[in-house]
Short mmCIF file of C-alpha atoms and ligand atoms in Angstrom, two decimals:
data_model
loop_
_atom_site.label_atom_id
_atom_site.label_comp_id
_atom_site.label_asym_id
_atom_site.label_seq_id
_atom_site.Cartn_x
_atom_site.Cartn_y
_atom_site.Cartn_z
CA MET Y 16 112.35 129.98 110.28
CA GLN Y 17 108.95 128.77 111.53
CA MET Y 18 109.23 125.83 109.11
CA LEU Y 19 112.73 125.00 110.40
CA ILE Y 20 111.46 124.96 114.01
CA LYS Y 21 108.54 122.68 113.03
CA ASN Y 22 110.90 120.32 111.24
CA LEU Y 23 113.22 120.22 114.22
CA ILE Y 24 110.28 119.42 116.49
CA PHE Y 25 109.26 116.56 114.18
CA ILE Y 26 112.79 115.14 114.10
CA TRP Y 27 113.01 115.49 117.89
CA LYS Y 28 109.71 113.61 118.27
CA ILE Y 29 111.03 110.78 116.12
CA LYS Y 30 114.31 110.62 118.00
CA SER Y 31 112.66 110.72 121.41
CA ILE Y 32 110.10 107.93 120.86
CA LYS Y 33 110.50 104.97 123.12
CA ILE Y 34 112.85 102.60 121.37
CA VAL Y 35 111.30 99.21 120.87
CA THR Y 36 113.82 96.74 119.56
CA MET Y 37 113.96 93.00 119.95
CA LYS Y 38 116.17 90.39 118.44
CA THR Y 39 114.71 90.09 114.96
CA GLU Y 40 116.34 86.66 114.60
CA ALA Y 41 113.44 85.49 116.77
CA LEU Y 42 110.91 86.85 114.30
CA SER Y 43 109.30 83.91 112.59
CA PHE Y 44 106.47 84.11 110.09
CA GLU Y 45 105.98 80.35 110.52
CA ASN Y 46 104.77 80.79 114.08
CA THR Y 47 101.14 79.88 113.50
CA GLU Y 48 100.26 80.05 117.18
CA ILE Y 49 100.89 83.81 117.15
CA ALA Y 50 99.58 84.21 113.60
CA PHE Y 51 96.18 82.75 114.43
CA LYS Y 52 95.86 83.53 118.12
CA SER Y 53 93.00 85.88 117.26
CA LYS Y 54 91.09 83.03 115.56
CA SER Y 55 88.80 80.59 117.35
CA ASN Y 56 88.70 76.96 116.20
CA ALA Y 57 85.45 77.70 114.37
CA ASP Y 58 87.07 80.70 112.59
CA LEU Y 59 89.96 78.49 111.52
CA ARG Y 60 87.69 75.76 110.18
CA ARG Y 61 85.70 78.34 108.20
CA ALA Y 62 88.92 79.82 106.78
CA TYR Y 63 90.12 76.32 105.87
CA TRP Y 64 87.02 75.54 103.80
CA LEU Y 65 86.98 78.96 102.22
CA PHE Y 66 90.60 78.79 101.02
CA LYS Y 67 90.12 75.19 99.94
CA LEU Y 68 87.21 76.24 97.72
CA ILE Y 69 88.98 79.34 96.43
CA SER Y 70 92.11 77.40 95.53
CA ALA Y 71 90.08 75.47 92.97
CA GLY Y 72 90.68 78.04 90.21
CA PRO Y 73 87.80 77.01 87.90
CA LEU Y 74 85.33 77.41 90.75
CA VAL Y 75 86.48 80.99 91.24
CA ARG Y 76 86.11 81.75 87.53
CA VAL Y 77 82.69 80.13 87.17
CA GLY Y 78 81.57 81.15 90.66
CA GLY Y 79 82.74 84.73 90.10
CA TYR Y 80 80.74 85.00 86.89
CA PHE Y 81 77.70 83.30 88.43
CA THR Y 82 77.80 85.54 91.52
CA LYS Y 83 78.00 88.71 89.42
CA VAL Y 84 75.02 87.67 87.29
CA ALA Y 85 73.04 86.39 90.29
CA LEU Y 86 73.51 89.65 92.18
CA LYS Y 87 72.57 91.66 89.11
CA ILE Y 88 69.31 89.83 88.49
CA GLY Y 89 68.50 89.76 92.19
CA LEU Y 90 68.91 86.05 93.00
CA PRO Y 91 69.04 85.65 96.79
CA ILE Y 92 72.71 84.77 97.12
CA GLN Y 93 73.78 87.81 99.14
CA GLY Y 94 73.38 85.82 102.34
CA ILE Y 95 75.77 83.11 101.12
CA VAL Y 96 78.40 85.63 100.01
CA LYS Y 97 77.98 87.63 103.23
CA ASN Y 98 78.54 84.62 105.49
CA THR Y 99 81.51 83.24 103.60
CA ILE Y 100 83.97 85.24 101.52
CA PHE Y 101 82.64 88.64 102.65
CA LYS Y 102 82.87 87.66 106.31
CA HIS Y 103 86.49 86.60 105.84
CA PHE Y 104 87.80 89.58 103.86
CA CYS Y 105 85.57 92.47 105.02
CA GLY Y 106 84.83 94.20 108.31
CA GLY Y 107 81.10 94.53 107.59
CA GLN Y 108 78.67 96.64 105.62
CA SER Y 109 79.07 99.83 107.69
CA ILE Y 110 81.53 101.45 110.09
CA ALA Y 111 79.36 100.29 112.99
CA ASP Y 112 79.61 96.71 111.67
CA CYS Y 113 83.42 96.98 111.74
CA GLU Y 114 83.66 97.92 115.43
CA ALA Y 115 84.08 94.35 116.68
CA ALA Y 116 86.84 93.61 114.15
CA ILE Y 117 88.64 96.90 114.95
CA ARG Y 118 88.63 96.07 118.68
CA HIS Y 119 89.69 92.52 117.98
CA LEU Y 120 92.76 93.58 115.97
CA ALA Y 121 93.60 96.27 118.55
CA THR Y 122 93.82 93.60 121.25
CA TYR Y 123 96.81 92.24 119.32
CA HIS Y 124 98.26 95.72 118.61
CA VAL Y 125 97.30 95.52 114.96
CA HIS Y 126 95.85 98.75 113.60
CA THR Y 127 92.94 99.24 111.22
CA ILE Y 128 92.56 101.20 108.00
CA LEU Y 129 88.85 101.59 107.27
CA ASP Y 130 88.56 101.12 103.51
CA TYR Y 131 85.19 102.06 102.03
CA SER Y 132 85.36 99.71 99.09
CA ILE Y 133 83.02 101.13 96.53
CA GLU Y 134 84.38 100.90 93.00
CA ARG Y 135 83.24 102.43 89.74
CA GLU Y 136 80.51 104.73 91.05
CA ASN Y 137 79.21 106.70 88.12
CA SER Y 138 77.16 109.68 89.23
CA GLU Y 139 77.97 112.95 90.96
CA ALA Y 140 75.54 111.98 93.72
CA GLY Y 141 77.36 108.65 94.12
CA PHE Y 142 80.78 110.33 94.28
CA ASN Y 143 79.51 112.82 96.87
CA ALA Y 144 78.08 109.97 98.94
CA THR Y 145 81.42 108.11 98.78
CA CYS Y 146 83.26 111.26 99.84
CA GLU Y 147 80.89 111.76 102.80
CA GLU Y 148 81.38 108.14 103.87
CA ILE Y 149 85.19 108.46 103.74
CA LEU Y 150 84.88 111.63 105.83
CA ARG Y 151 82.96 109.53 108.35
CA THR Y 152 85.92 107.10 108.50
CA VAL Y 153 88.16 110.11 109.30
CA GLU Y 154 85.75 111.17 112.01
CA ARG Y 155 85.70 107.64 113.43
CA ALA Y 156 89.50 107.48 113.40
CA GLN Y 157 89.79 110.73 115.30
CA LYS Y 158 88.68 109.04 118.48
CA ASP Y 159 90.94 106.06 118.09
CA GLN Y 160 94.71 105.59 118.10
CA HIS Y 161 94.13 102.15 116.58
CA ILE Y 162 93.04 103.74 113.27
CA PRO Y 163 96.08 105.76 112.15
CA PHE Y 164 95.20 106.14 108.44
CA SER Y 165 92.33 106.99 106.15
CA VAL Y 166 92.34 105.78 102.54
CA PHE Y 167 90.65 106.45 99.24
CA LYS Y 168 90.74 105.67 95.54
CA VAL Y 169 90.52 108.65 93.21
CA SER Y 170 88.28 106.61 90.88
CA GLY Y 171 85.82 106.34 93.79
CA LEU Y 172 85.52 110.14 93.78
CA GLY Y 173 85.31 110.89 90.07
CA ARG Y 174 84.19 109.38 86.78
CA PHE Y 175 86.76 106.94 85.40
CA ASP Y 176 86.33 108.16 81.79
CA LEU Y 177 86.85 111.72 82.91
CA LEU Y 178 90.05 110.79 84.78
CA GLN Y 179 91.24 108.96 81.70
CA LYS Y 180 90.59 112.02 79.55
CA VAL Y 181 92.43 114.32 81.96
CA ASN Y 182 95.26 111.82 82.16
CA ALA Y 183 95.57 111.79 78.36
CA LYS Y 184 95.57 115.63 78.42
CA GLU Y 185 92.54 115.71 76.11
CA LYS Y 186 90.55 118.92 75.86
CA LEU Y 187 87.68 119.02 78.37
CA SER Y 188 84.26 120.57 77.79
CA ALA Y 189 83.17 123.33 80.20
CA ALA Y 190 80.95 120.80 82.01
CA GLU Y 191 83.87 118.38 82.32
CA VAL Y 192 86.11 121.13 83.71
CA ARG Y 193 83.49 121.72 86.43
CA GLU Y 194 83.18 117.99 87.02
CA PHE Y 195 86.93 117.68 87.47
CA GLU Y 196 86.92 120.61 89.89
CA ASN Y 197 84.41 118.61 91.95
CA VAL Y 198 86.80 115.64 92.01
CA LYS Y 199 89.59 117.90 93.29
CA THR Y 200 87.30 119.41 95.92
CA ARG Y 201 86.36 115.94 97.21
CA ILE Y 202 90.01 114.90 97.42
CA ASP Y 203 90.91 118.13 99.18
CA ARG Y 204 88.10 117.70 101.71
CA ILE Y 205 89.35 114.24 102.70
CA CYS Y 206 93.01 115.31 102.92
CA LYS Y 207 92.11 118.47 104.86
CA ALA Y 208 89.93 116.53 107.32
CA SER Y 209 92.76 114.00 107.80
CA PHE Y 210 95.27 116.84 108.26
CA GLU Y 211 93.07 118.51 110.86
CA THR Y 212 92.71 115.28 112.82
CA GLY Y 213 96.42 114.46 112.52
CA LEU Y 214 95.56 111.29 110.62
CA GLN Y 215 97.66 110.07 107.70
CA VAL Y 216 95.85 109.53 104.43
CA LEU Y 217 96.70 106.92 101.79
CA ILE Y 218 95.89 107.47 98.12
CA ASP Y 219 95.63 104.09 96.40
CA ALA Y 220 97.28 103.45 93.03
CA GLU Y 221 95.17 102.24 90.11
CA TYR Y 222 95.45 101.54 86.37
CA SER Y 223 98.36 103.19 84.53
CA TRP Y 224 96.01 105.06 82.18
CA ILE Y 225 94.68 107.17 85.07
CA GLN Y 226 97.76 107.03 87.31
CA ASP Y 227 99.58 110.18 86.09
CA ILE Y 228 96.68 112.35 87.14
CA ILE Y 229 96.38 110.51 90.48
CA ASP Y 230 100.11 111.15 91.08
CA GLU Y 231 99.71 114.80 90.18
CA LEU Y 232 96.78 115.25 92.56
CA ALA Y 233 98.60 113.35 95.32
CA LEU Y 234 101.67 115.60 95.01
CA GLU Y 235 99.45 118.66 95.13
CA MET Y 236 97.96 117.38 98.38
CA MET Y 237 101.41 116.59 99.83
CA ARG Y 238 102.57 120.07 98.96
CA LYS Y 239 99.60 121.50 100.81
CA TYR Y 240 99.32 119.23 103.85
CA ASN Y 241 102.79 117.73 104.41
CA LEU Y 242 104.55 120.90 105.55
CA GLN Y 243 104.81 119.97 109.22
CA LYS Y 244 104.79 116.19 108.98
CA PRO Y 245 103.95 113.50 106.42
CA ILE Y 246 100.14 113.37 106.24
CA VAL Y 247 99.46 112.37 102.62
CA LEU Y 248 101.03 109.15 101.26
CA ASN Y 249 100.86 108.37 97.54
CA THR Y 250 101.13 104.76 96.32
CA TYR Y 251 104.01 103.51 94.16
CA GLN Y 252 103.46 100.29 92.20
CA LEU Y 253 106.91 98.77 91.82
CA TYR Y 254 105.73 96.29 89.16
CA ARG Y 255 105.88 99.28 86.83
CA THR Y 256 109.18 99.85 85.12
CA ASP Y 257 109.09 103.61 85.79
CA LYS Y 258 107.92 103.80 89.39
CA LEU Y 259 111.22 103.51 91.25
CA ALA Y 260 112.35 106.57 89.29
CA SER Y 261 109.02 108.35 90.06
CA LEU Y 262 109.51 107.67 93.75
CA LYS Y 263 112.97 109.24 93.66
CA ASN Y 264 111.87 112.20 91.51
CA ASP Y 265 108.86 112.93 93.69
CA PHE Y 266 111.05 112.82 96.76
CA SER Y 267 113.47 115.33 95.16
CA LEU Y 268 110.49 117.56 94.40
CA ALA Y 269 109.42 117.33 98.04
CA GLN Y 270 112.92 118.31 99.13
CA THR Y 271 113.03 121.24 96.72
CA HIS Y 272 109.65 122.54 97.86
CA GLY Y 273 110.18 121.80 101.55
CA PHE Y 274 107.40 119.32 102.23
CA TYR Y 275 107.54 115.88 103.82
CA PHE Y 276 107.15 112.90 101.55
CA GLY Y 277 104.75 109.99 102.06
CA ALA Y 278 104.80 106.71 100.12
CA LYS Y 279 102.93 103.44 100.21
CA LEU Y 280 105.04 100.81 98.44
CA VAL Y 281 103.20 97.98 96.70
CA ARG Y 282 104.05 95.64 93.85
CA GLY Y 283 100.77 96.29 92.00
CA ALA Y 284 97.41 94.62 91.59
CA TYR Y 285 96.52 94.96 87.91
CA MET Y 286 99.33 93.16 86.11
CA GLU Y 287 97.28 91.01 83.71
CA ILE Y 288 94.96 93.84 82.66
CA GLU Y 289 97.92 96.21 82.15
CA ARG Y 290 99.71 93.70 79.96
CA GLU Y 291 96.60 92.80 77.94
CA ARG Y 292 95.72 96.44 77.30
CA ALA Y 293 99.28 97.26 76.22
CA GLU Y 294 99.27 94.36 73.78
CA GLU Y 295 95.82 95.18 72.38
CA ASN Y 296 96.77 98.81 71.84
CA GLY Y 297 100.28 98.16 70.59
CA TYR Y 298 102.31 100.03 73.20
CA ALA Y 299 105.11 98.72 75.42
CA SER Y 300 103.85 97.13 78.61
CA PRO Y 301 104.48 99.40 81.61
CA ILE Y 302 105.01 96.27 83.75
CA HIS Y 303 108.37 94.64 84.42
CA ALA Y 304 109.00 91.58 82.28
CA THR Y 305 109.77 89.35 85.27
CA LYS Y 306 108.81 88.94 88.91
CA ASP Y 307 112.49 89.23 89.83
CA ALA Y 308 112.68 92.69 88.31
CA THR Y 309 109.58 93.75 90.31
CA ASP Y 310 111.07 92.29 93.49
CA GLN Y 311 114.37 94.08 92.88
CA ASP Y 312 112.66 97.48 92.48
CA TYR Y 313 110.49 96.82 95.53
CA LYS Y 314 113.58 96.15 97.60
CA GLU Y 315 115.37 99.21 96.27
CA ALA Y 316 112.33 101.38 97.02
CA ILE Y 317 112.35 100.17 100.64
CA PHE Y 318 116.06 100.95 100.96
CA PHE Y 319 115.53 104.38 99.42
CA CYS Y 320 112.77 105.22 101.93
CA LEU Y 321 114.86 103.96 104.85
CA ASP Y 322 117.79 106.10 103.63
CA HIS Y 323 115.63 109.23 103.92
CA LEU Y 324 113.54 108.42 106.95
CA ASP Y 325 114.08 111.88 108.41
CA ARG Y 326 111.92 113.28 105.56
CA ILE Y 327 109.81 110.25 104.52
CA ALA Y 328 107.04 108.23 106.11
CA PHE Y 329 106.29 105.00 104.28
CA MET Y 330 104.18 101.87 104.36
CA ALA Y 331 105.19 98.49 102.98
CA GLY Y 332 101.87 97.16 101.68
CA THR Y 333 102.84 93.57 101.01
CA HIS Y 334 102.07 89.94 101.74
CA ASN Y 335 105.54 88.92 100.69
CA LYS Y 336 107.40 87.20 103.51
CA GLU Y 337 110.90 88.00 102.21
CA SER Y 338 110.15 91.71 101.71
CA SER Y 339 108.68 91.97 105.20
CA ARG Y 340 111.57 90.10 106.79
CA MET Y 341 114.10 92.14 104.85
CA LEU Y 342 112.53 95.41 106.03
CA ALA Y 343 112.37 94.18 109.65
CA LEU Y 344 116.03 93.06 109.58
CA GLU Y 345 117.19 96.22 107.87
CA MET Y 346 115.48 98.34 110.55
CA ASP Y 347 117.43 96.41 113.19
CA ARG Y 348 120.68 96.72 111.28
CA ARG Y 349 120.19 100.50 111.10
CA GLU Y 350 119.03 100.59 114.74
CA ILE Y 351 115.66 102.05 113.79
CA ALA Y 352 113.07 101.58 116.54
CA HIS Y 353 110.48 98.94 115.66
CA ASN Y 354 107.74 101.45 116.43
CA HIS Y 355 109.28 104.27 114.41
CA PRO Y 356 106.27 106.30 113.23
CA GLY Y 357 107.70 106.57 109.71
CA VAL Y 358 107.57 102.83 108.97
CA TYR Y 359 104.38 100.80 108.74
CA PHE Y 360 103.82 97.25 107.55
CA ALA Y 361 100.36 96.60 106.09
CA GLN Y 362 98.33 93.65 104.90
CA LEU Y 363 94.74 93.12 103.82
CA LEU Y 364 92.18 91.80 106.29
CA GLY Y 365 91.87 88.02 105.98
CA MET Y 366 95.30 87.59 104.42
CA SER Y 367 98.82 86.93 105.72
CA ASP Y 368 97.99 87.01 109.42
CA ASN Y 369 101.31 85.19 109.89
CA LEU Y 370 103.04 88.43 108.90
CA SER Y 371 100.73 90.91 110.66
CA PHE Y 372 100.51 89.21 114.03
CA ASN Y 373 104.15 88.09 114.25
CA LEU Y 374 105.38 91.57 113.29
CA SER Y 375 103.08 93.27 115.79
CA SER Y 376 104.15 90.86 118.52
CA HIS Y 377 107.71 92.11 117.90
CA GLY Y 378 106.67 95.73 118.34
CA TYR Y 379 106.55 96.75 114.66
CA LEU Y 380 103.74 99.03 113.53
CA VAL Y 381 101.24 97.00 111.53
CA ALA Y 382 97.90 97.90 109.98
CA LYS Y 383 95.27 95.93 108.13
CA TYR Y 384 93.12 97.35 105.33
CA MET Y 385 89.58 96.63 106.51
CA PRO Y 386 87.29 96.89 103.48
CA TYR Y 387 83.63 97.50 104.16
CA GLY Y 388 80.51 98.45 102.25
CA PRO Y 389 77.34 96.88 100.87
CA VAL Y 390 77.98 93.26 99.78
CA LYS Y 391 77.07 93.95 96.16
CA ALA Y 392 79.36 96.98 95.98
CA VAL Y 393 82.44 95.20 97.34
CA MET Y 394 82.08 92.25 94.92
CA PRO Y 395 84.86 93.45 92.54
CA TYR Y 396 87.21 93.61 95.55
CA LEU Y 397 86.17 90.14 96.73
CA LEU Y 398 86.61 88.65 93.27
CA ARG Y 399 90.14 90.11 93.07
CA ARG Y 400 90.94 88.51 96.45
CA ALA Y 401 89.50 85.18 95.27
CA GLN Y 402 91.46 85.34 92.02
CA GLU Y 403 94.78 86.14 93.67
CA ASN Y 404 94.17 83.28 96.10
CA THR Y 405 93.70 80.57 93.51
CA SER Y 406 96.38 77.93 93.65
CA VAL Y 407 97.84 79.23 90.35
CA SER Y 408 99.38 82.25 92.10
CA GLY Y 409 100.62 80.12 94.97
CA GLN Y 410 99.06 82.36 97.63
CA THR Y 411 96.46 79.82 98.73
CA SER Y 412 98.92 77.10 99.33
CA ARG Y 413 100.69 79.65 101.50
CA GLU Y 414 97.52 80.61 103.41
CA LEU Y 415 96.07 77.13 103.41
CA ASN Y 416 99.29 75.49 104.58
CA LEU Y 417 99.49 77.84 107.52
CA ILE Y 418 95.86 77.18 108.46
CA ILE Y 419 96.40 73.40 108.24
CA LYS Y 420 99.56 73.69 110.32
CA GLU Y 421 97.72 75.61 113.04
CA ILE Y 422 94.76 73.19 113.07
CA LYS Y 423 97.24 70.31 113.55
CA ARG Y 424 99.17 72.22 116.23
CA ARG Y 425 95.98 72.86 118.21
CA LYS Y 426 94.94 69.21 117.98
CA GLN Y 427 98.36 68.08 119.19
CA SER Y 428 98.57 70.57 122.05
CA LYS Y 429 95.09 69.43 123.17
CA LYS Y 430 96.33 65.84 123.18
CA SER Y 431 99.42 66.67 125.20
CA VAL Y 432 97.44 68.48 127.93
C1 LIG S 510 98.04 97.06 102.45
C2 LIG S 510 98.02 96.89 100.97
C3 LIG S 510 97.67 97.94 100.14
C4 LIG S 510 97.66 97.79 98.76
N1 LIG S 510 97.34 98.85 97.96
C5 LIG S 510 97.43 98.73 96.61
C6 LIG S 510 97.22 99.84 95.75
O1 LIG S 510 96.93 100.96 96.19
N2 LIG S 510 97.32 99.63 94.41
C7 LIG S 510 97.66 98.42 93.87
O2 LIG S 510 97.79 98.30 92.65
N3 LIG S 510 97.85 97.35 94.68
C8 LIG S 510 97.74 97.48 96.01
N4 LIG S 510 97.96 96.38 96.81
C9 LIG S 510 98.13 95.03 96.19
C10 LIG S 510 99.58 94.78 95.85
O3 LIG S 510 99.93 95.67 94.82
C11 LIG S 510 99.87 93.36 95.37
O4 LIG S 510 99.05 93.02 94.29
C12 LIG S 510 99.67 92.27 96.37
O5 LIG S 510 99.95 92.70 97.66
C13 LIG S 510 100.59 91.08 96.00
O6 LIG S 510 101.96 91.45 96.05
P1 LIG S 510 102.90 91.17 97.30
O7 LIG S 510 103.86 92.29 97.49
O8 LIG S 510 102.02 90.91 98.44
O9 LIG S 510 103.79 89.92 97.04
P2 LIG S 510 104.01 88.72 95.94
O10 LIG S 510 102.92 87.78 96.19
O11 LIG S 510 105.40 88.33 96.19
O12 LIG S 510 103.95 89.41 94.58
C14 LIG S 510 102.91 89.28 93.67
C15 LIG S 510 102.97 90.53 92.83
O13 LIG S 510 104.23 90.60 92.12
C16 LIG S 510 104.03 91.14 90.82
N5 LIG S 510 104.35 90.11 89.83
C17 LIG S 510 103.96 88.80 89.86
N6 LIG S 510 104.42 88.11 88.78
C18 LIG S 510 105.11 89.01 88.04
C19 LIG S 510 105.79 88.92 86.79
N7 LIG S 510 105.84 87.77 86.11
N8 LIG S 510 106.38 90.04 86.30
C20 LIG S 510 106.33 91.22 86.98
N9 LIG S 510 105.70 91.35 88.17
C21 LIG S 510 105.09 90.28 88.69
C22 LIG S 510 102.55 91.54 90.76
O14 LIG S 510 102.45 92.88 91.18
C23 LIG S 510 101.89 90.62 91.77
O15 LIG S 510 100.69 91.15 92.30
C24 LIG S 510 97.98 96.53 98.18
C25 LIG S 510 98.34 95.47 99.02
C26 LIG S 510 98.38 95.62 100.39
C27 LIG S 510 98.76 94.48 101.24
#
């Protein structure tokens, strides 16, 4: 009975929010004036040179290798990285460093997700330290409506090899059982703290050979903390052939057990590694054979979440223009308020501002992942951003073209004054 009342209150809250709708026909991701209004001319010039350099694929490969080695042997290149690629894609080295960027985004109604980007820690002390830092992001968010989510990676809170062993259902030693209990405790602490502050918490998706256990842990957390509203959101990588079905199954489970369901929908970041590993080990690749098939599942996942919006909160984590437009249009078609709390658009800091800022200017809820951490520790993240922005994947031409267009527009509007 109590549960029914709580659910009714949640539905009432959703129905009674101020409806923000605008003609979505006017939504244009080509509007570079809005896209880059938060950038000064100097910011734009810096972004131009950065993306120009990154788009030269070989430079990224050689530069990536050189940077890794240089940082390892202590060559003084941290300053260069910090003032270039780090400055563009990260909020800073600490939460305090991120304050200016958080305020800056908030001015344009774009929200922040503080993402402590430490990867592949390997000691219990390191995992505890990461957990404490993520708890500090929750604490920071508590005071601020512009930070509606916390986020973590399970592999940042527990040893990768251990997760792999649990995932494969191998027998654990007594010490490993204790170690895994510690992982669960850390996850629970973050979800509980988020629950207590009314913050939503995103659990990132990772490699397929540790993903089953991540999914299991995420569902456990949903079952515990999503009884009154969706607090915990698990991530579904739609480049995997089985993830649309997982999304639907997990939702059915949530319905059966009476908890709200939370999903972050992404295409997936580890395609090449997944395919290589599958080939090397002689099993079928878990990734769709074509981009079209991934796109189709992504679209269907969005429709599925929209169909069940009374029981689902979801985030479209994408830089894809068509997916973002399709979601925006579909919300209008279904007369869903642009600021419906169950639908968030999200991009990474330093990428696809044309989507983030144009969507937010039309009243949609938008958040940016804002990675932060010591320069050396966020290098794997930065190298992934550099790699996906080489001209091979087409993303740079997208980013670079928009930057060039805006530089030209500013020059012309200066002339016409
Ligand atoms: C806010 C946010 C959060 C994210 N969180 C995660 C996360 O937790 N875990 C994670 O893995 N990734 C995450 N990502 C990254 C995401 O998965 C994508 O790698 C990235 O956003 C590029 O995809 P896209 O949807 O932006 O669009 P596009 O640029 O249209 O799509 C590129 C993606 O399509 C897929 N693809 C490309 N070619 C093929 C092909 N030939 N066959 C099959 N599929 C193909 C790949 O997934 C590729 O990354 C996140 C991204 C954002 C913006």
